[in-house]
Coordinates of C-alpha atoms (C1' of nucleotides) in Angstrom, one line a residue:
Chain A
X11 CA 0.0 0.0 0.0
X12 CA 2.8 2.1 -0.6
X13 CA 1.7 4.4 -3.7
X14 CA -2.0 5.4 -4.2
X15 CA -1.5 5.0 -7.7
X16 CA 0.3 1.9 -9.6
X17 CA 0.9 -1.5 -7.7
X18 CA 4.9 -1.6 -6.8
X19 CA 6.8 -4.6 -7.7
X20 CA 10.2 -5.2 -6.7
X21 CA 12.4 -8.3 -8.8
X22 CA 15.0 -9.3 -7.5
X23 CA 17.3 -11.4 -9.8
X24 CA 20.4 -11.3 -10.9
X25 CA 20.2 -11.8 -14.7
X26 CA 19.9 -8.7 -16.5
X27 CA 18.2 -9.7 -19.8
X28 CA 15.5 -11.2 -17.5
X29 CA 15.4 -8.5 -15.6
X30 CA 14.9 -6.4 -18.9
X31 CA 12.0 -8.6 -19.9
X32 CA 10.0 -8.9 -16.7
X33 CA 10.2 -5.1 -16.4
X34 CA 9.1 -4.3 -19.9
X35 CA 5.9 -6.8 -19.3
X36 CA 5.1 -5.6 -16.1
X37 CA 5.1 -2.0 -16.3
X38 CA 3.3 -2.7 -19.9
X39 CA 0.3 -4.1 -17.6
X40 CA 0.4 -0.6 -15.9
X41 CA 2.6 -1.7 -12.5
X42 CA 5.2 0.0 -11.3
X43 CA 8.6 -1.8 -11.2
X44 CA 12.1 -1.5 -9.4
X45 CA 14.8 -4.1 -9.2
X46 CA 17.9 -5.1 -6.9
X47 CA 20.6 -6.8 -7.8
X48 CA 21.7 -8.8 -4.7
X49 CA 19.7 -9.7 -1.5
X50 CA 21.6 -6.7 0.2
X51 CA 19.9 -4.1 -1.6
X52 CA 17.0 -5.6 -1.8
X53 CA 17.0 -5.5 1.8
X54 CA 17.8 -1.8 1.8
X55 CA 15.3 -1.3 -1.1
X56 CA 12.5 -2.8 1.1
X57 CA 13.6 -1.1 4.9
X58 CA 13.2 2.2 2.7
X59 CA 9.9 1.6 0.6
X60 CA 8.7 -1.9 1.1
X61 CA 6.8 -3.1 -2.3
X62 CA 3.2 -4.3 -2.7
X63 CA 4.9 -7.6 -3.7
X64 CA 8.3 -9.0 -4.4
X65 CA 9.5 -11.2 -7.2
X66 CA 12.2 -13.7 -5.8
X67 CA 14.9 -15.5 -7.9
X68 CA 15.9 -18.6 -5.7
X69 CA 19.5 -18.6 -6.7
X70 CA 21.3 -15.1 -6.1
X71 CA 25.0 -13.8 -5.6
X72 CA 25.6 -12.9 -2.1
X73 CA 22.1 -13.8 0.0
X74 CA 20.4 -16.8 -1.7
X75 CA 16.7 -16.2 -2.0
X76 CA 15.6 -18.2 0.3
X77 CA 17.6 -16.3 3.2
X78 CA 16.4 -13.7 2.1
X79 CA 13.2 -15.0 2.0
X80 CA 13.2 -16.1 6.3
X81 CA 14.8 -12.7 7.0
X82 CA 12.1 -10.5 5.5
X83 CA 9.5 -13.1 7.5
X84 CA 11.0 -12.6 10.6
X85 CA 10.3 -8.5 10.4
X86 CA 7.0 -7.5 11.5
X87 CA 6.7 -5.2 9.0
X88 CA 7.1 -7.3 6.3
X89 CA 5.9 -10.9 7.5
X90 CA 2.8 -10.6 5.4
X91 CA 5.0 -9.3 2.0
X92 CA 3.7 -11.3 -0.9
X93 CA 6.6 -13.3 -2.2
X94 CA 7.1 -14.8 -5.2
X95 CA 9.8 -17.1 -6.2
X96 CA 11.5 -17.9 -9.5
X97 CA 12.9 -21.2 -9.6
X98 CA 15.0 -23.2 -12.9
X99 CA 13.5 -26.4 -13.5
X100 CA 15.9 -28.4 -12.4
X101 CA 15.8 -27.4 -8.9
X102 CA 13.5 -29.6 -6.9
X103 CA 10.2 -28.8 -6.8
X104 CA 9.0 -30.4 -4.2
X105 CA 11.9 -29.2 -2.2
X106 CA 10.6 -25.8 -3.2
X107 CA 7.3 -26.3 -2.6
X108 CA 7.8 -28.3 0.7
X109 CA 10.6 -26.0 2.5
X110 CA 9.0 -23.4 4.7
X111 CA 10.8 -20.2 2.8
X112 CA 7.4 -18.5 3.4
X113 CA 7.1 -17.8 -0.3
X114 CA 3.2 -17.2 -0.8
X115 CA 4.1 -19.2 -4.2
X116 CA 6.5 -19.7 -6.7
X117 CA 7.0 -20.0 -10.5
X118 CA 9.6 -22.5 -12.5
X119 CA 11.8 -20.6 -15.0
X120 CA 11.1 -20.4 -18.3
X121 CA 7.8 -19.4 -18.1
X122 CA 5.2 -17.6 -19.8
X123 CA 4.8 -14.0 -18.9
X124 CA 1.3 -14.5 -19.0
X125 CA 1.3 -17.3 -16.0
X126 CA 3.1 -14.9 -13.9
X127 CA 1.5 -12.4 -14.5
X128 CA -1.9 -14.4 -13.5
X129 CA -0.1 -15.2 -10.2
X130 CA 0.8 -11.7 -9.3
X131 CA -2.5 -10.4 -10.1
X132 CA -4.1 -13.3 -8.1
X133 CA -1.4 -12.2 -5.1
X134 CA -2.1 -8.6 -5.1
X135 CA -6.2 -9.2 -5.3
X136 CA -5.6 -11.2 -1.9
X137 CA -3.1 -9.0 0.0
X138 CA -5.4 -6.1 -1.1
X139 CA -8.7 -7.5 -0.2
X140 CA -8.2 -6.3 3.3
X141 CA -7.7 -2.9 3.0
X142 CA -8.5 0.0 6.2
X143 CA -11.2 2.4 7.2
X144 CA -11.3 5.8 7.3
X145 CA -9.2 5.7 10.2
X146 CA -5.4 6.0 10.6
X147 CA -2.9 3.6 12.3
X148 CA 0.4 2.7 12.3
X149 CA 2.3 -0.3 13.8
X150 CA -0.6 -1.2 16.3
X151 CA -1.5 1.9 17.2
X152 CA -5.0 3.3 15.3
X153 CA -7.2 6.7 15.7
X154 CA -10.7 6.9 14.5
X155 CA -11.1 10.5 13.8
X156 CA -14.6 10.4 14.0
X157 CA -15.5 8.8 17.6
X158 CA -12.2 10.6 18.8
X159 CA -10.7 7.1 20.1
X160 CA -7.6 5.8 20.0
X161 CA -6.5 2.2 20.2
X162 CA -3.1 0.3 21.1
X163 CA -3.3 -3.4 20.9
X164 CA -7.1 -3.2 21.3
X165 CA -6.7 -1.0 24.5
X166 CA -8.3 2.5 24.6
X167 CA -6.1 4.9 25.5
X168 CA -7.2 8.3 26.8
X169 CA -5.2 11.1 25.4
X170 CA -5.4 15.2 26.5
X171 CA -7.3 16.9 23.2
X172 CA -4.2 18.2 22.3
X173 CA -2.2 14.6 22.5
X174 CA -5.0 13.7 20.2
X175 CA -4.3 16.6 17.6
X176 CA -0.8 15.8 17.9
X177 CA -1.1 12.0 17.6
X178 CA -3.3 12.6 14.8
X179 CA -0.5 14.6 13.2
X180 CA 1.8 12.6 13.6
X181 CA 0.0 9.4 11.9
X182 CA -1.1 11.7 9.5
X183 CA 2.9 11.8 8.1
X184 CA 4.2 8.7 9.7
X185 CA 8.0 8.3 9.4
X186 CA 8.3 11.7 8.8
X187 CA 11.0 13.8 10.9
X188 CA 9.1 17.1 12.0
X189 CA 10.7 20.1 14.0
X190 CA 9.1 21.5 16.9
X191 CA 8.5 24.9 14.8
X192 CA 6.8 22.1 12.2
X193 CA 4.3 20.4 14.7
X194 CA 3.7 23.9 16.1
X195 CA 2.6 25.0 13.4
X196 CA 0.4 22.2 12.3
X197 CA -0.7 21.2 15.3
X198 CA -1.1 24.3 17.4
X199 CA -1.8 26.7 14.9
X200 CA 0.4 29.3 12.7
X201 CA -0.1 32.6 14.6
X202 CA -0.2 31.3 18.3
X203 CA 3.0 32.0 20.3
X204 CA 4.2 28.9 22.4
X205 CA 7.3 27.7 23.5
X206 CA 8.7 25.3 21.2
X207 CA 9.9 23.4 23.9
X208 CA 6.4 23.0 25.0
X209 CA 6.4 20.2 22.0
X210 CA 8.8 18.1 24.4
X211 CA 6.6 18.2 27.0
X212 CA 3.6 17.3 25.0
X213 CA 5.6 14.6 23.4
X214 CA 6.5 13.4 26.8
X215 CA 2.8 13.4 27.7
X216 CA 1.9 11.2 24.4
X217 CA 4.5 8.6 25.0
X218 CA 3.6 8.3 28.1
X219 CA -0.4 8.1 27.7
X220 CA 0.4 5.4 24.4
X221 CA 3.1 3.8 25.6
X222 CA 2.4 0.1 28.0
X223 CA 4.2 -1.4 30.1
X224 CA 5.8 -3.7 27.4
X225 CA 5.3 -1.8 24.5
X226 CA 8.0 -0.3 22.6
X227 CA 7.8 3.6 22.2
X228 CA 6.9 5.1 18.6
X229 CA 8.0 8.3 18.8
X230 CA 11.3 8.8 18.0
X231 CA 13.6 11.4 18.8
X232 CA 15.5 12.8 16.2
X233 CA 18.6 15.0 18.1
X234 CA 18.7 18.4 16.5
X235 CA 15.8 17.9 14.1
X236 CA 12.7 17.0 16.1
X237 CA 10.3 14.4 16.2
X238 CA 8.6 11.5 14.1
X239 CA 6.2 8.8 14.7
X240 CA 8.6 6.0 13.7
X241 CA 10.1 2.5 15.5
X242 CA 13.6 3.0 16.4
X243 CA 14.6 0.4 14.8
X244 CA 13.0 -0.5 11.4
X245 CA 13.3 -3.8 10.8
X246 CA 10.7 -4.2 13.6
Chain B
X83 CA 4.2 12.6 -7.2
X84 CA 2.1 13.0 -9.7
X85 CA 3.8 15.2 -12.4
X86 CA 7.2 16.0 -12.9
X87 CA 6.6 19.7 -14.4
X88 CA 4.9 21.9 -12.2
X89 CA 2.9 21.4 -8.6
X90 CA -0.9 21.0 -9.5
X91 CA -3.1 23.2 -6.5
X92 CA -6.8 22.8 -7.2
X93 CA -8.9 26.0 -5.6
X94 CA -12.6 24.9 -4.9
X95 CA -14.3 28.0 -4.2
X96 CA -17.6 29.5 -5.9
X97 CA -16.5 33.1 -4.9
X98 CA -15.0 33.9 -8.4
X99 CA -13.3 37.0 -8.0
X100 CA -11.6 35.1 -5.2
X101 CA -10.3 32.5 -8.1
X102 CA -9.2 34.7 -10.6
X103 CA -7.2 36.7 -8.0
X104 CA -5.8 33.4 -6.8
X105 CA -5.2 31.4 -9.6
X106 CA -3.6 34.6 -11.2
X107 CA -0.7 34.9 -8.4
X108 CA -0.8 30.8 -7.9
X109 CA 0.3 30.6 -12.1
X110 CA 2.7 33.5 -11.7
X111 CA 4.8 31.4 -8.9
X112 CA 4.8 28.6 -11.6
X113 CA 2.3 26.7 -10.4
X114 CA -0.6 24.6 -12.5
X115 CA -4.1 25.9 -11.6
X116 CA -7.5 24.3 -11.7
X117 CA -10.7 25.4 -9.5
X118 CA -13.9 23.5 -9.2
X119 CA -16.8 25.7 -7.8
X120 CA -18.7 23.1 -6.1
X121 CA -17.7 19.6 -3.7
X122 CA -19.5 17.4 -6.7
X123 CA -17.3 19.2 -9.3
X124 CA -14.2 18.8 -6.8
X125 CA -14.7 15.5 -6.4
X126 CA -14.4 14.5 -10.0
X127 CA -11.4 16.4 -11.0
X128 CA -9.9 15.1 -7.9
X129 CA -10.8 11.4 -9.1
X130 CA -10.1 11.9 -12.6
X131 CA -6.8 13.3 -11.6
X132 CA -5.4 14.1 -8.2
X133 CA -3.6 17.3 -7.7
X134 CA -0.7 18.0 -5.3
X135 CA -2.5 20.4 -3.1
X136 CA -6.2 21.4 -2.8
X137 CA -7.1 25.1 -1.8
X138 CA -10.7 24.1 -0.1
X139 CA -13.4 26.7 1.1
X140 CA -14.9 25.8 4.4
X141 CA -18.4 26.9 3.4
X142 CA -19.8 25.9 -0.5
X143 CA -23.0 25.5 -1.7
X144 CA -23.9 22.1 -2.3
X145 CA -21.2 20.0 -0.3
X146 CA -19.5 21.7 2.3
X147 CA -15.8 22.1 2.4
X148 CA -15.6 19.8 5.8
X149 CA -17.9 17.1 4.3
X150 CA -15.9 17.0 0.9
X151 CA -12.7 17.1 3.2
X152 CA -13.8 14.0 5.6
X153 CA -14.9 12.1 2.1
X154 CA -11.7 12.2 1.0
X155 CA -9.6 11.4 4.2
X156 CA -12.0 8.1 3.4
X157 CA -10.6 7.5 0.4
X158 CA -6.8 5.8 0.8
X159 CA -5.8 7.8 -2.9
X160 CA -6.9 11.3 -1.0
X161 CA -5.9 10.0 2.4
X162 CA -2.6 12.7 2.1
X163 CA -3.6 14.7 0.3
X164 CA -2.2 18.0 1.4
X165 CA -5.6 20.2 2.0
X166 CA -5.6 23.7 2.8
X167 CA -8.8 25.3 4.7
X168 CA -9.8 28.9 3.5
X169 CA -12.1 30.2 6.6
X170 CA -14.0 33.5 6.9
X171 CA -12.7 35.5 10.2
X172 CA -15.9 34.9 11.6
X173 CA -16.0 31.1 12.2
X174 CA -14.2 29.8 15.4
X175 CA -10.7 29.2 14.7
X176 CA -10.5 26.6 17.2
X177 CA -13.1 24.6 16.0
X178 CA -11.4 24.9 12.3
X179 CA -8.3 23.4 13.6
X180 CA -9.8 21.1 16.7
X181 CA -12.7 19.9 14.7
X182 CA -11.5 16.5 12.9
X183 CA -11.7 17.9 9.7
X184 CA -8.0 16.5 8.5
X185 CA -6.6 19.4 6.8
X186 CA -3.5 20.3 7.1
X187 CA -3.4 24.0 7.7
X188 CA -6.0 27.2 7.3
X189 CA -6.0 30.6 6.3
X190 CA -8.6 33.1 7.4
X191 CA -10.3 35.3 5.0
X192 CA -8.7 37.8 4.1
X193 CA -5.0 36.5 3.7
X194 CA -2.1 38.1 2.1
X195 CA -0.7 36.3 -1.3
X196 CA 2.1 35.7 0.8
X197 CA 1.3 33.9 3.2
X198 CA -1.1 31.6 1.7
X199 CA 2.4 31.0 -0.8
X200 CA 4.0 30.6 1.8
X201 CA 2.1 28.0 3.5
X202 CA 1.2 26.1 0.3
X203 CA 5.3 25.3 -0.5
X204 CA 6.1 24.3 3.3
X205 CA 2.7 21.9 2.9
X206 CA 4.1 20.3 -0.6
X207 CA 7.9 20.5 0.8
X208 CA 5.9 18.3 3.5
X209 CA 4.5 16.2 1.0
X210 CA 7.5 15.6 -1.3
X211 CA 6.2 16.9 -4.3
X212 CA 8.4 20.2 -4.5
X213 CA 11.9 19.7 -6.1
X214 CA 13.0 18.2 -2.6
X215 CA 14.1 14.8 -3.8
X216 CA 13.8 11.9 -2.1
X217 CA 15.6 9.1 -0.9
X218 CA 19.7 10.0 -1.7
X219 CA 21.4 6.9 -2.4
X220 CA 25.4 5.7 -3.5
X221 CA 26.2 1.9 -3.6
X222 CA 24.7 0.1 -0.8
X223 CA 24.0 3.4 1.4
X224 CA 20.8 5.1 1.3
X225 CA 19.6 8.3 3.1
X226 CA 15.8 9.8 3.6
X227 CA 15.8 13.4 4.4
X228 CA 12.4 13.2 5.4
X229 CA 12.6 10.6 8.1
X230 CA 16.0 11.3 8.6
X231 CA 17.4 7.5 8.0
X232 CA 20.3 6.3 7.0
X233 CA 19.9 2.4 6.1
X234 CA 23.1 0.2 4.6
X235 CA 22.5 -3.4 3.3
X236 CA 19.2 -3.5 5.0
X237 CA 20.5 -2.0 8.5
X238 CA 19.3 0.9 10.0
X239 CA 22.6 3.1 11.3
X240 CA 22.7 6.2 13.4
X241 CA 24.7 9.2 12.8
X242 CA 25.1 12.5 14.9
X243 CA 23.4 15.3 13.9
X244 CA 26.4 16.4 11.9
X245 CA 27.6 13.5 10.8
X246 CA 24.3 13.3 9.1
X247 CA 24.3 16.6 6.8
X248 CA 28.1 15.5 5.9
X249 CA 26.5 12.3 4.5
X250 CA 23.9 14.1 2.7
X251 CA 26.2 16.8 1.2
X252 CA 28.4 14.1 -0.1
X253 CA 25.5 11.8 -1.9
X254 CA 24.3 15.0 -3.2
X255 CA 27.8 15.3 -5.1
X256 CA 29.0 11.4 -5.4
X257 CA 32.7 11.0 -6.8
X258 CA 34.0 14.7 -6.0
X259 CA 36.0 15.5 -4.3
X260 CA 36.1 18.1 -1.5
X261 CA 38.5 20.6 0.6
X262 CA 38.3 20.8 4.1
X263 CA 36.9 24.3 3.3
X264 CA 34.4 23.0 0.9
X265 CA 32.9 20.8 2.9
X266 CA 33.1 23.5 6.2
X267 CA 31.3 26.1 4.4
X268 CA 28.6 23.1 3.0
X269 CA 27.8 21.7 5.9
X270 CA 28.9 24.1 9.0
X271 CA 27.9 26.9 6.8
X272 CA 29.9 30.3 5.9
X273 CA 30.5 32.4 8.6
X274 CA 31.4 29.8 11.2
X275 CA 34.9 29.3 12.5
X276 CA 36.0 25.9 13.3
X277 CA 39.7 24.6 12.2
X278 CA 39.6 22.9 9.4
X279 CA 40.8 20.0 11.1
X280 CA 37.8 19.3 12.7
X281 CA 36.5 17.8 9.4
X282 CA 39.4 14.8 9.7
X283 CA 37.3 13.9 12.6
X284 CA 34.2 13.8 11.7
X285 CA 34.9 12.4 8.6
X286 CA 36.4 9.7 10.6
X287 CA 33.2 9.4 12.7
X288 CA 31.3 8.7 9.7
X289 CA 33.5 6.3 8.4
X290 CA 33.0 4.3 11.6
X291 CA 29.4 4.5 11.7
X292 CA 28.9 3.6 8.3
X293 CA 31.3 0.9 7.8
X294 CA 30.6 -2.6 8.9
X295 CA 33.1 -5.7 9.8
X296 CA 33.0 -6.8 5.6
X297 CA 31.9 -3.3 4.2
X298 CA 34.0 -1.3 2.2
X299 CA 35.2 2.4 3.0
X300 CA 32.5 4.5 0.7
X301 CA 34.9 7.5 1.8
X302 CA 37.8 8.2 -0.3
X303 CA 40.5 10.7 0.9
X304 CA 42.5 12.3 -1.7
X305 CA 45.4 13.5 0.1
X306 CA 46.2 17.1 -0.2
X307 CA 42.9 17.6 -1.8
X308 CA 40.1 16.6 0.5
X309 CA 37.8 14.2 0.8
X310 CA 35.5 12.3 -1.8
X311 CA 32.1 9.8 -1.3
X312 CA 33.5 7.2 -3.9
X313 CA 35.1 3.7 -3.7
X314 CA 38.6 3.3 -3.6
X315 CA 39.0 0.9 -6.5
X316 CA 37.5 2.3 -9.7
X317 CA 37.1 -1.7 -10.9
X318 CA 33.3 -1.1 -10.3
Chain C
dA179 C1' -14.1 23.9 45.2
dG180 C1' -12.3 20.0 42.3
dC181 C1' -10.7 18.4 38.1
dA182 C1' -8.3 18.1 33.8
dC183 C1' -5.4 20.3 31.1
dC184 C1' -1.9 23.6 29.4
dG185 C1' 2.4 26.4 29.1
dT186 C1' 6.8 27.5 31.3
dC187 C1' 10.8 26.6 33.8
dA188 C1' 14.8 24.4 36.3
dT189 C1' 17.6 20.5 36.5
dC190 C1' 20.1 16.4 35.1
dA191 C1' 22.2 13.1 32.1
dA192 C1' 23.5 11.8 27.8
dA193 C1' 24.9 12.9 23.3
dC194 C1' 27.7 15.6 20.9
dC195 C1' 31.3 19.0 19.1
dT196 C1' 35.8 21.0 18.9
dT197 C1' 40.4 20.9 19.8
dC198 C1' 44.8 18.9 20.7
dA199 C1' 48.6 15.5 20.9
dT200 C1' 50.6 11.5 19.0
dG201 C1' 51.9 8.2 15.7
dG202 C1' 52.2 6.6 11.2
dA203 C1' 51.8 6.8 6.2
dA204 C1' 52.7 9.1 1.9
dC205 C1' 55.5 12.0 -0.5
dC206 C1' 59.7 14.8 -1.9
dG207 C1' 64.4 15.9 -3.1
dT208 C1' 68.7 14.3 -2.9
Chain D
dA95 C1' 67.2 4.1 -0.9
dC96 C1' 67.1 7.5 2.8
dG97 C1' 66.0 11.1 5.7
dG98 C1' 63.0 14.9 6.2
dT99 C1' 58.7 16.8 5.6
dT100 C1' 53.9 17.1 4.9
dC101 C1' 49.7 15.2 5.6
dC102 C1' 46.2 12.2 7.6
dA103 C1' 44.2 8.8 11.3
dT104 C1' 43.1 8.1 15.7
dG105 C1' 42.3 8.5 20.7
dA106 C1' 41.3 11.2 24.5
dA107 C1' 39.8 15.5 27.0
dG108 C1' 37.0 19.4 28.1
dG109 C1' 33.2 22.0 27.3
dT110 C1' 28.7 22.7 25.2
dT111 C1' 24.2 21.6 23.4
dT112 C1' 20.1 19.0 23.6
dG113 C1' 16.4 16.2 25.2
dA114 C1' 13.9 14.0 29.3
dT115 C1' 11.7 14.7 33.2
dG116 C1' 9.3 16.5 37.3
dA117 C1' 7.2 20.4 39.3
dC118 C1' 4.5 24.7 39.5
dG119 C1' 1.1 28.1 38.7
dG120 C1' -2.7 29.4 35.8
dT121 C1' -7.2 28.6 33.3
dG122 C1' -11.6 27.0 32.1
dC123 C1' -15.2 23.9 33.0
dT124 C1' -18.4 21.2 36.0

DNA sequence: AGCACCGTCATCAAACCTTCATGGAACCGT
DNA sequence: ACGGTTCCATGAAGGTTTGATGACGGTGCT
């Protein structure tokens, strides 16, 4: 759900020409397409922008697919990624098909761009069919602007009406590094004179209202730039 | 976003001597203009084709600017849309901003040029449709401006606050090299004094927050010359 | 009055910046 | 090849900036 627009695709395989072709069909049937080389920066290409679904060659340079595979499963954020792997014909497919890689299915190379193309669509429709409200949430926190409650983990919190602006704010631009002059602005109003270090202390006040006992924190502090909504580490 | 020319601000406002007046100063700023003068007539240009910023009255005749603005927050292609509230002095401003109508910032009626300018750039900055590029990235390394990340293979690393802008100033110019000087005026900025020296160290605390165990140095120094973002071997 | 909330301030600890001293590597002329 | 010189890498020290936190007084509402 990256992109309002055109579904984003990521391949990543290691064989240019094929690269070539699968790109040229794919953003012919109106998706948008990026590619990676090596499981490294396919890594960095999905911690930065994670894709609507992934196209996995089995056998790659550094990383092997299927490595990659379990370490994109393991992140929270991406456990539910539709994968799709690209396999030669002489590799096993029952070992394939049988070894947990979490692959959500996987295609035998050569194949008809038409097949796989039936297979992404058929991915997509599924990962798509559950799509949100008109509310806003991030990680597991979500705010229904209408009934003016907020949820963690199913809890209701209770925030201060302006923790609830500024929360709203925030998950309005998630990820997004803001100063204090910035959420001032926004969140207090452009001609009103306040301290901006009143934003720490109404920061201080959210975390403290949305953050549990066990729960990590998802405000980050950003020294000498200001504040985002964002996990402090983001392969969680 | 969703042209590469010029920012596209759609006005919906039936006050037509108001749109002229805007649309005239929006165009000279080198913006594209549209205006719709009713929610119904909105709402189809906006589906047809979404623009980068909307310039929404808060009262209209047939749909009212808060009932077009809730519809889209519904939709997830209008969800961010960056939305601008034009409010008559009259009407409470602290309902305007508290009420959950999801815009991102109002003007009151009557507004200088300026400042309604003004507010619509740092709204698209915000949004990343402005020149502002995204995402800078060299080799393996990739840096967000917005949410202020710095990811390599995959792996989120942190840098101090000025360890950050010297990243950032050296992706903007890969391969070139720098003097201390250069790089003092870039990223200290003109009139400060600091030794030139200084730069050896913080070049050095880069290096070691950006280098892993098996990663290679991304930071060539050419001596007697400065300092370069490039890879020691040219063997690609 | 009692309550919930807000803005400001003082304080403390951690993160950070600048400078300096030292050692070593690259370079130069002989 | 050799000594001398220039330049860079590195570690540590001292001072500064910045954010987190707790407390306080003020305000508006019930």
């Amino acid at each position: 759900m990256s992109d309002t627009s055109k579904p984003y695709v990521l391949i990543v395989e290691d064989e240019a020409p094929l690269v070539t072709l699968l790109r040229y069909n794919l953003e012919k049937q109106g998706f948008r397409v990026e590619d990676a080389g090596d499981g490294g920066e396919a890594l960095t290409r999905i911690t930065e922008a994670p894709p609507d679904l992934l196209l996995l060659d089995w056998m790659l340079p550094t990383m092997s697919g299927i490595e990659l595979c379990r370490q994109l499963r393991r992140r929270p954020a991406t456990r539910t990624l539709p994968i799709i792997m690209l396999t030669a014909r002489a590799e096993d497919q029952d070992a394939v098909r049988g070894l947990d890689t979490g692959a959500d299915d996987y295609i035998t190379k050569p194949f008809s761009t038409e097949a796989l193309i039936a297979r992404i669509r058929a991915l997509l429709r599924r990962a798509g069919a559950l799509p949100q409200k008109n509310k806003l949430n991030f990680h597991d926190i979500s705010l229904d602007p209408a009934s003016h409650r907020v949820l963690r983990n199913g809890r209701s919190l209770h925030l201060g009406p302006t923790e609830f602006r500024l929360l709203e704010f925030f998950l309005r631009h998630p990820k997004r590094v803001f100063s204090r002059e910035d959420v001032l602005n926004a969140v207090w109003g452009r001609d009103i004179h306040v301290e901006p270090r009143t934003v720490d202390v109404h920061i201080r006040r959210l975390r403290k209202a949305i953050n549990g006992p066990d729960e990590i924190d998802i405000v980050r502090t950003v020294r000498a730039a200001g504040y985002a909504l964002d996990l402090e580490d983001p392969a969680f």
